[in-house]
Coordinates of N, CA and C in Angstrom, one line a residue:
M79 N -133.3 12.0 -95.5 CA -132.1 11.2 -95.5 C -132.2 10.1 -96.5
S80 N -131.1 9.8 -97.1 CA -131.1 8.7 -98.1 C -130.7 7.4 -97.4
D81 N -131.6 6.5 -97.3 CA -131.3 5.2 -96.7 C -130.3 4.3 -97.5
T82 N -130.3 4.5 -98.8 CA -129.4 3.7 -99.6 C -127.9 3.9 -99.3
V83 N -127.6 5.2 -99.0 CA -126.2 5.5 -98.7 C -125.8 4.8 -97.4
L84 N -126.7 4.8 -96.4 CA -126.4 4.3 -95.1 C -126.4 2.7 -95.1
Q85 N -127.3 2.1 -96.0 CA -127.3 0.7 -96.1 C -126.1 0.1 -96.7
D86 N -125.5 0.8 -97.7 CA -124.3 0.4 -98.4 C -123.0 0.6 -97.6
A87 N -123.0 1.4 -96.5 CA -121.8 1.7 -95.8 C -121.5 0.5 -94.9
P88 N -120.2 0.3 -94.7 CA -119.8 -0.7 -93.7 C -120.3 -0.3 -92.3
A89 N -120.7 -1.3 -91.5 CA -121.3 -0.9 -90.2 C -120.9 -1.8 -89.1
P90 N -119.7 -1.6 -88.6 CA -119.3 -2.4 -87.4 C -120.3 -1.9 -86.3
L91 N -120.5 -2.8 -85.3 CA -121.4 -2.5 -84.2 C -120.6 -2.1 -83.0
M92 N -121.0 -1.1 -82.3 CA -120.4 -0.8 -81.0 C -121.6 -0.3 -80.1
N93 N -121.8 -0.9 -79.0 CA -122.9 -0.6 -78.1 C -124.3 -0.6 -78.8
G94 N -124.4 -1.5 -79.8 CA -125.6 -1.6 -80.6 C -125.9 -0.5 -81.6
E95 N -125.0 0.4 -81.8 CA -125.1 1.4 -82.8 C -124.3 1.2 -84.0
R96 N -124.9 1.4 -85.2 CA -124.1 1.2 -86.5 C -123.2 2.4 -86.6
L97 N -122.0 2.1 -87.0 CA -121.0 3.2 -87.1 C -120.8 3.5 -88.6
F98 N -120.5 4.8 -88.9 CA -120.3 5.2 -90.3 C -119.1 6.2 -90.3
S99 N -118.5 6.3 -91.5 CA -117.5 7.3 -91.7 C -118.0 8.7 -91.6
F100 N -117.1 9.6 -91.3 CA -117.5 11.0 -91.2 C -118.1 11.5 -92.6
T101 N -117.6 11.0 -93.7 CA -118.1 11.4 -95.0 C -119.5 10.9 -95.2
T102 N -119.8 9.7 -94.8 CA -121.2 9.2 -94.9 C -122.2 10.0 -94.0
I103 N -121.7 10.2 -92.8 CA -122.6 11.0 -91.8 C -122.8 12.4 -92.4
A104 N -121.7 13.1 -92.8 CA -121.8 14.4 -93.3 C -122.8 14.6 -94.5
A105 N -122.8 13.5 -95.3 CA -123.7 13.6 -96.5 C -125.2 13.5 -96.0
Q106 N -125.5 13.1 -94.8 CA -126.8 13.0 -94.3 C -127.3 14.3 -93.5
I107 N -126.4 15.2 -93.2 CA -126.7 16.4 -92.4 C -126.8 17.6 -93.4
P108 N -128.0 18.2 -93.4 CA -128.2 19.4 -94.3 C -127.2 20.5 -94.0
G109 N -126.8 21.2 -95.0 CA -125.9 22.3 -94.8 C -126.7 23.6 -94.7
Y110 N -125.9 24.7 -94.6 CA -126.5 26.0 -94.4 C -127.2 26.5 -95.7
R111 N -126.6 26.2 -96.8 CA -127.2 26.6 -98.1 C -128.1 25.5 -98.6
A112 N -129.0 25.9 -99.5 CA -130.0 25.0 -100.0 C -129.3 23.9 -100.8
N113 N -129.8 22.7 -100.8 CA -129.3 21.5 -101.5 C -127.8 21.3 -101.2
S114 N -127.4 21.5 -100.0 CA -126.0 21.2 -99.7 C -126.0 20.4 -98.4
H115 N -124.8 19.9 -98.0 CA -124.6 19.2 -96.8 C -123.3 19.6 -96.1
V116 N -123.2 19.3 -94.9 CA -121.9 19.7 -94.2 C -120.8 18.9 -94.7
N117 N -119.6 19.4 -94.5 CA -118.4 18.7 -95.0 C -117.9 17.7 -93.9
S118 N -117.2 16.7 -94.3 CA -116.7 15.7 -93.3 C -115.7 16.4 -92.3
S119 N -115.1 17.4 -92.8 CA -114.2 18.2 -91.9 C -114.9 18.8 -90.7
T120 N -116.2 19.2 -91.0 CA -117.0 19.8 -90.0 C -117.4 18.8 -88.9
V121 N -117.7 17.6 -89.4 CA -118.0 16.5 -88.4 C -116.7 16.2 -87.6
F122 N -115.5 16.2 -88.2 CA -114.3 16.0 -87.5 C -114.1 17.1 -86.4
R123 N -114.4 18.3 -86.8 CA -114.2 19.5 -85.9 C -115.2 19.3 -84.7
W124 N -116.4 18.9 -85.0 CA -117.4 18.6 -83.9 C -116.9 17.6 -82.9
V125 N -116.1 16.6 -83.4 CA -115.6 15.6 -82.5 C -114.4 16.1 -81.7
T126 N -113.5 16.7 -82.4 CA -112.2 17.1 -81.8 C -112.3 18.4 -81.0
K127 N -113.0 19.4 -81.5 CA -113.0 20.7 -80.8 C -114.4 21.0 -80.2
G128 N -115.4 20.4 -80.7 CA -116.7 20.6 -80.1 C -117.3 21.9 -80.6
V129 N -118.5 22.2 -80.0 CA -119.2 23.5 -80.3 C -119.5 24.2 -79.0
K130 N -119.2 25.4 -78.9 CA -119.4 26.2 -77.7 C -120.9 26.6 -77.6
T131 N -121.5 26.5 -76.4 CA -122.9 26.8 -76.2 C -122.9 28.3 -75.7
P132 N -124.1 28.9 -75.7 CA -124.2 30.3 -75.2 C -123.7 30.5 -73.8
D133 N -123.9 29.5 -72.9 CA -123.5 29.6 -71.5 C -122.0 29.3 -71.3
G134 N -121.2 29.1 -72.4 CA -119.8 28.9 -72.3 C -119.4 27.4 -72.2
G135 N -120.4 26.5 -72.2 CA -120.1 25.1 -72.2 C -119.6 24.6 -73.5
L136 N -119.2 23.3 -73.6 CA -118.7 22.7 -74.8 C -119.4 21.4 -75.0
V137 N -119.9 21.2 -76.2 CA -120.6 20.0 -76.6 C -119.8 19.3 -77.7
R138 N -119.4 18.1 -77.5 CA -118.6 17.3 -78.5 C -119.5 16.2 -79.1
L139 N -119.3 15.9 -80.4 CA -119.9 14.7 -81.0 C -119.1 13.5 -80.6
E140 N -119.9 12.5 -80.2 CA -119.2 11.2 -79.8 C -118.7 10.5 -81.0
A141 N -117.5 9.9 -80.9 CA -117.0 9.2 -82.0 C -115.9 8.2 -81.5
V142 N -115.6 7.2 -82.3 CA -114.6 6.2 -81.9 C -113.5 6.1 -83.0
R143 N -112.4 5.8 -82.6 CA -111.3 5.6 -83.6 C -111.1 4.1 -83.8
L144 N -111.3 3.6 -85.0 CA -111.1 2.2 -85.3 C -109.9 2.1 -86.3
G145 N -108.8 1.7 -85.8 CA -107.6 1.7 -86.6 C -107.2 3.1 -86.9
T146 N -107.2 3.4 -88.2 CA -106.8 4.8 -88.7 C -108.0 5.6 -89.0
A147 N -109.2 5.0 -88.8 CA -110.4 5.8 -89.3 C -111.3 6.1 -88.1
W148 N -111.9 7.3 -88.2 CA -112.8 7.8 -87.2 C -114.2 7.3 -87.6
K149 N -115.1 6.9 -86.7 CA -116.4 6.5 -86.9 C -117.4 7.1 -85.9
T150 N -118.6 7.4 -86.3 CA -119.6 7.9 -85.4 C -121.0 7.3 -85.9
S151 N -122.0 7.5 -85.1 CA -123.3 6.9 -85.4 C -124.4 8.0 -85.6
L152 N -125.5 7.6 -86.2 CA -126.6 8.5 -86.3 C -127.2 8.9 -85.0
E153 N -127.1 7.9 -84.1 CA -127.6 8.1 -82.7 C -126.7 9.2 -82.0
A154 N -125.4 9.1 -82.2 CA -124.5 10.1 -81.6 C -124.8 11.5 -82.2
V155 N -125.1 11.6 -83.4 CA -125.4 12.9 -84.0 C -126.7 13.4 -83.4
A156 N -127.7 12.5 -83.2 CA -129.0 12.9 -82.6 C -128.8 13.4 -81.2
R157 N -127.9 12.7 -80.4 CA -127.6 13.2 -79.0 C -126.9 14.5 -79.1
F158 N -126.0 14.7 -80.0 CA -125.2 15.9 -80.1 C -126.2 17.1 -80.5
S159 N -127.0 16.8 -81.4 CA -128.0 17.9 -81.8 C -129.0 18.2 -80.7
A160 N -129.4 17.2 -79.9 CA -130.3 17.5 -78.8 C -129.6 18.3 -77.7
K161 N -128.3 18.0 -77.4 CA -127.6 18.8 -76.4 C -127.4 20.2 -76.9
L162 N -127.1 20.4 -78.2 CA -127.0 21.8 -78.7 C -128.3 22.6 -78.6
T163 N -129.4 21.9 -79.0 CA -130.7 22.5 -78.9 C -131.1 22.9 -77.5
E164 N -130.9 21.9 -76.6 CA -131.2 22.2 -75.2 C -130.4 23.3 -74.6
A165 N -129.2 23.5 -75.1 CA -128.3 24.6 -74.5 C -128.9 26.0 -75.0
V166 N -129.6 26.0 -76.1 CA -130.1 27.3 -76.6 C -131.6 27.4 -76.1
L167 N -132.3 26.3 -76.2 CA -133.8 26.4 -75.8 C -134.0 25.3 -74.7
P168 N -133.8 25.6 -73.5 CA -134.0 24.6 -72.4 C -135.3 23.9 -72.5
L169 N -135.3 22.6 -72.3 CA -136.5 21.8 -72.4 C -137.5 22.1 -71.3
E170 N -136.9 22.4 -70.1 CA -137.8 22.7 -68.9 C -138.2 24.2 -68.9
A171 N -139.4 24.4 -68.6 CA -139.9 25.8 -68.5 C -139.2 26.5 -67.3
P172 N -138.8 27.7 -67.4 CA -138.2 28.4 -66.3 C -139.1 28.5 -65.1
Q173 N -138.6 28.4 -63.9 CA -139.4 28.5 -62.7 C -139.8 30.0 -62.6
P174 N -141.1 30.2 -62.3 CA -141.6 31.6 -62.1 C -140.9 32.2 -60.9
V175 N -140.5 33.4 -61.0 CA -139.8 34.2 -59.9 C -140.9 35.0 -59.2
A176 N -140.8 34.8 -57.8 CA -141.7 35.6 -57.0 C -141.5 37.1 -57.1
P177 N -142.5 37.9 -57.2 CA -142.3 39.3 -57.4 C -141.6 39.9 -56.1
T178 N -140.8 40.9 -56.3 CA -140.1 41.5 -55.2 C -141.1 42.3 -54.4
P179 N -141.2 42.2 -53.1 CA -142.1 42.9 -52.3 C -141.8 44.4 -52.2
T180 N -142.9 45.2 -52.2 CA -142.7 46.6 -52.1 C -142.2 47.0 -50.7
P181 N -141.7 48.2 -50.5 CA -141.3 48.6 -49.1 C -142.4 48.5 -48.1
N182 N -143.7 48.9 -48.5 CA -144.8 48.8 -47.5 C -145.0 47.3 -47.2
Q183 N -145.0 46.4 -48.2 CA -145.2 45.0 -47.9 C -144.1 44.5 -46.9
R184 N -142.8 44.9 -47.2 CA -141.7 44.5 -46.3 C -141.9 45.0 -44.9
N185 N -142.4 46.3 -44.7 CA -142.6 46.9 -43.4 C -143.7 46.1 -42.7
R186 N -144.8 45.8 -43.4 CA -145.9 45.1 -42.8 C -145.5 43.7 -42.3
A187 N -144.7 43.0 -43.2 CA -144.2 41.7 -42.8 C -143.3 41.7 -41.6
A188 N -142.4 42.7 -41.6 CA -141.5 42.9 -40.4 C -142.3 43.2 -39.2
A189 N -143.3 44.0 -39.2 CA -144.1 44.3 -38.1 C -144.9 43.0 -37.6
A190 N -145.4 42.3 -38.5 CA -146.1 41.0 -38.2 C -145.1 40.0 -37.5
A191 N -143.9 39.9 -38.1 CA -142.9 39.0 -37.5 C -142.5 39.5 -36.1
H192 N -142.4 40.8 -35.9 CA -142.0 41.3 -34.6 C -143.2 41.0 -33.6
E193 N -144.4 41.2 -34.0 CA -145.6 40.9 -33.1 C -145.6 39.4 -32.8
E194 N -145.3 38.5 -33.8 CA -145.3 37.1 -33.5 C -144.2 36.7 -32.5
L195 N -143.0 37.3 -32.7 CA -141.9 37.0 -31.9 C -142.2 37.5 -30.4
S196 N -142.7 38.7 -30.3 CA -143.1 39.2 -29.0 C -144.1 38.3 -28.3
S197 N -145.1 37.8 -29.0 CA -146.0 36.9 -28.4 C -145.4 35.6 -28.0
V198 N -144.5 35.1 -28.7 CA -143.9 33.8 -28.4 C -142.9 34.0 -27.2
L199 N -142.2 35.1 -27.2 CA -141.2 35.3 -26.1 C -141.9 35.9 -24.9
G200 N -143.1 36.4 -25.0 CA -143.8 37.0 -23.9 C -143.3 38.4 -23.6
T201 N -142.7 39.1 -24.5 CA -142.2 40.4 -24.3 C -143.0 41.4 -24.9
R202 N -143.0 42.6 -24.4 CA -143.7 43.8 -25.1 C -142.7 44.8 -25.5
S203 N -143.0 45.4 -26.6 CA -142.1 46.5 -27.0 C -142.6 47.8 -27.0

């Protein structure tokens, strides 16, 4: 990222974050092709329409409207990117699933439960 572009940009403060135009932010985000960056219209689309996640959710880039101009922050882009990444690659490891018991294991467990119930109730079968 080029710090000179960001230092020269007007930066009103909102919640402690420096705000930049979509053009300035877009120039800092690498594009699909080598030596390119995303267009400011892409940033606008992320704000207004969002990006669909594989599970059908929707993630939108945070932005504010100041007068006639839209502004967002580098922190908002980082949060947006983290949400999209987490939607594809969950940060938490999946919980291990217990193996399904075989029919013999189920029969033995049922017999043991029946024996225990019979001993508690004092009945014989």
